[in-house]
Coordinates of C-alpha atoms in Angstrom, one line a residue:
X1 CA 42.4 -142.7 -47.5
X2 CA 41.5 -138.8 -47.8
X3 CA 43.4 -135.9 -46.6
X4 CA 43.0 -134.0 -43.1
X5 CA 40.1 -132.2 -42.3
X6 CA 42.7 -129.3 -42.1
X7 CA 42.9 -129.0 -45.5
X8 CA 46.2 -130.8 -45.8
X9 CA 47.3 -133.8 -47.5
X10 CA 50.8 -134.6 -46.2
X11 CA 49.5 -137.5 -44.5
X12 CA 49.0 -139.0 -48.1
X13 CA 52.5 -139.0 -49.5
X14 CA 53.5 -142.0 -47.5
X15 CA 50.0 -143.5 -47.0
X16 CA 47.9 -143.5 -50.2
X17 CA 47.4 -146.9 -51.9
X18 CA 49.1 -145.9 -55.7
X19 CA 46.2 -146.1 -58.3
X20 CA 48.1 -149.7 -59.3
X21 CA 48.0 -150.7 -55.9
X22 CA 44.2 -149.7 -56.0
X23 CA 44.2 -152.0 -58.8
X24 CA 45.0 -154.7 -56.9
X25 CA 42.5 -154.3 -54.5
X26 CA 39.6 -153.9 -56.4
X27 CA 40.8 -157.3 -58.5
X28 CA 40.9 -158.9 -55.4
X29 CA 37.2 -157.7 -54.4
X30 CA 35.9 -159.1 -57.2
X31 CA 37.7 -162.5 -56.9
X32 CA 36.8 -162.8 -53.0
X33 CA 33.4 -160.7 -52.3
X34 CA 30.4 -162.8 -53.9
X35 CA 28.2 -159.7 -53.5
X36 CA 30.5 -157.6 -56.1
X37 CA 30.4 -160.3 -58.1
X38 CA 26.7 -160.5 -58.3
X39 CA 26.3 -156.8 -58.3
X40 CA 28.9 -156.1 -61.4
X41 CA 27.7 -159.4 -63.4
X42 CA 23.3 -158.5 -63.3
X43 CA 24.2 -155.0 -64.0
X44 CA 23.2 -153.0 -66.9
X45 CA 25.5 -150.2 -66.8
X46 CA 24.9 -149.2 -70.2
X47 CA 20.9 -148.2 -69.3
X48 CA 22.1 -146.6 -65.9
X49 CA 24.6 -144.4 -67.8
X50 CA 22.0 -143.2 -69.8
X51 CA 19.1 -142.7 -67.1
X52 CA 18.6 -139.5 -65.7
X53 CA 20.4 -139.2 -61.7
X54 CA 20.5 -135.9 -61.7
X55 CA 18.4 -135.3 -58.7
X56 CA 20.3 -138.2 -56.8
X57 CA 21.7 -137.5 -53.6
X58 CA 25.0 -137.8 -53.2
X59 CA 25.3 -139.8 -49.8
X60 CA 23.9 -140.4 -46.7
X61 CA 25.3 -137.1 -44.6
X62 CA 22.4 -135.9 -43.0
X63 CA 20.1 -137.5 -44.0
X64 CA 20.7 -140.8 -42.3
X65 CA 24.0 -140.5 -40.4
X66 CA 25.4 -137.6 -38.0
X67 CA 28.0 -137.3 -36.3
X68 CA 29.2 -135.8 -32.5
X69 CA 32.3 -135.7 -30.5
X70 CA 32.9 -135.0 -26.5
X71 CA 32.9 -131.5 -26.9
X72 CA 29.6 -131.6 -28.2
X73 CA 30.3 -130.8 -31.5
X74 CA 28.4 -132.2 -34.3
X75 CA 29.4 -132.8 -38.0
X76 CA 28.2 -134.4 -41.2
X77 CA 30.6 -137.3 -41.4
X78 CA 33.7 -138.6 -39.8
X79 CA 36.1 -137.0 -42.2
X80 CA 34.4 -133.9 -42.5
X81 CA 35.4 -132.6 -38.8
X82 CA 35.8 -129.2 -39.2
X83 CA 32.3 -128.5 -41.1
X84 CA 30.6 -128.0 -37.9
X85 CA 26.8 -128.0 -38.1
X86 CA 25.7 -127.7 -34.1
X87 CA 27.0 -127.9 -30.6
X88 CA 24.9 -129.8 -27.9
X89 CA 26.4 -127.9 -25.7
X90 CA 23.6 -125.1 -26.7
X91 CA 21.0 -127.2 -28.9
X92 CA 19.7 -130.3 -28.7
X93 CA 20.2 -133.0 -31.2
X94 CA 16.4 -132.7 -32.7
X95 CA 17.4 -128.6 -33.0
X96 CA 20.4 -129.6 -34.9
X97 CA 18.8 -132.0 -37.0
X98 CA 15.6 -130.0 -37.9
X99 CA 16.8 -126.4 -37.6
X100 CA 20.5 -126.2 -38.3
X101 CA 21.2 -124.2 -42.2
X102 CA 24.1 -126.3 -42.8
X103 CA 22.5 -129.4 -42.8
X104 CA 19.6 -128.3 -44.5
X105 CA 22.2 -127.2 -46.8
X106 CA 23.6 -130.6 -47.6
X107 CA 20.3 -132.6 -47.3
X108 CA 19.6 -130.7 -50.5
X109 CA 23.0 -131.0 -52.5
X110 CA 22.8 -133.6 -55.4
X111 CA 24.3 -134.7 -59.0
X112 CA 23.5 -132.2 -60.9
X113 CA 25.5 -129.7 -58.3
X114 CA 28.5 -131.9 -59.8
X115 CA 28.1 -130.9 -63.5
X116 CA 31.4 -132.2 -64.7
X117 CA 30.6 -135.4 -62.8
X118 CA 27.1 -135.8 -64.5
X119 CA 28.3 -136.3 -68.3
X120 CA 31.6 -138.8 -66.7
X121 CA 31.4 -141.6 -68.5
X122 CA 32.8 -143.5 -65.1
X123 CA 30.2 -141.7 -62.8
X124 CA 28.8 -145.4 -62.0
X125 CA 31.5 -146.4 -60.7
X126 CA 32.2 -143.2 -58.8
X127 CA 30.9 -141.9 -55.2
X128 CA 31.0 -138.1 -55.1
X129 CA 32.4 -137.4 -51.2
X130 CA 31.9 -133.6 -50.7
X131 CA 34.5 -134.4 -47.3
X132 CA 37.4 -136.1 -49.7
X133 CA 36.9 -133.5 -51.7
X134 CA 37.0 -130.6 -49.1
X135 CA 39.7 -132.1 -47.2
X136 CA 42.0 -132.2 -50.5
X137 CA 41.3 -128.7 -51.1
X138 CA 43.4 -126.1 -49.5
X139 CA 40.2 -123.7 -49.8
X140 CA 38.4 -126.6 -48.1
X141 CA 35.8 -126.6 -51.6
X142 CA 33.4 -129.7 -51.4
X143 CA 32.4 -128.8 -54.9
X144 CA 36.2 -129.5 -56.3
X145 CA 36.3 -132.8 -57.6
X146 CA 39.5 -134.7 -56.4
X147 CA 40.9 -136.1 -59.1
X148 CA 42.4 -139.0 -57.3
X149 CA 39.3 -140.3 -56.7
X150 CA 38.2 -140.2 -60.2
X151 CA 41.2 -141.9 -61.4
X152 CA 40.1 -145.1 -58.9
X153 CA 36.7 -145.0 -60.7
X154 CA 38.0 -145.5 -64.1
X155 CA 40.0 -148.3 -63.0
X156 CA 37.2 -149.5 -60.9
X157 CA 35.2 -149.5 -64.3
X158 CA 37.9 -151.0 -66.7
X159 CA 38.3 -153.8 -64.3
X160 CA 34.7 -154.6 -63.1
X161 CA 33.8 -154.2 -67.2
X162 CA 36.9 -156.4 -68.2
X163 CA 35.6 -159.4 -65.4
X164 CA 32.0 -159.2 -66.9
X165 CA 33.3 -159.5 -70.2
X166 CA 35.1 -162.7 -69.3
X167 CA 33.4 -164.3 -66.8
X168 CA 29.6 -164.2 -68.3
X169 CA 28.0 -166.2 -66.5
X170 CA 26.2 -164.0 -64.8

């Protein structure tokens, strides 16, 4: 769960899974999804820590994946609402996806734009989200790490790492 694209976060006080319910859920991932499994037993996350993502894009927003509302607005990703990046209303969707600043913008974000996030020794285990992070920013700053989410990847990492450990059959 992330804040409002409004730049507020009351809806999380309530909402948000605690880090220990987080816990829970990743434990049960890795005892029910065979694809996790599979994925955290053949992987050698010592060599990726050390290789060189730097130029990595962060995700898909823009690149592979748009999104438009009724009003003919059009936005990087569902949570990232008011970052507006056209309007069909007056461009067409090729326009928008060719032309538009802002997207060419974020097509060109990466890694290394996260500096604090490239030396993280839980960065594998991580997914940078320039929306969570705007939305839980009352300037609205997708360059602001949110430090809730890098809380979940260090658990994320002590449990998947603790699993391999014992279960090395993989």
């Amino acid at each position: 769960m992330m804040g409002r694209y409004d730049n507020t976060i009351d809806n999380l006080i309530d909402n948000r899974l605690s880090i220990e319910e987080v816990g829970t859920v990743i434990k049960q991932i890795l005892e029910y999804d065979a694809s996790y499994k599979t994925e955290v037993g053949n992987t050698d996350f010592d060599f990726l820590q050390k290789r060189d993502d730097s130029n990595d894009i962060i995700c898909g927003i823009c690149i592979t994946s748009i999104c438009m509302v009724a009003n003919g607005n059009v936005y990087p990703c569902p949570g990232w609402q008011y970052r507006i990046v056209g309007n069909l209303k007056t461009q067409t969707l090729k326009d928008i996806w060719e032309n538009s600043k802002e997207i060419k913008f974020l097509r060109n974000v990466r890694r290394k734009d996260f500096p604090e996030c490239q030396k993280c020794e839980d960065k594998l285990f991580c997914q940078i989200c320039m929306g969570r992070n705007a939305n839980e920013n009352p300037e609205g700053d997708p360059f602001k790490i949110n430090e809730h989410f890098c809380k979940v990847a260090a658990l994320n990492k002590e449990i998947a790492l603790e699993w391999k450990k014992n279960n090395k059959q993989y």
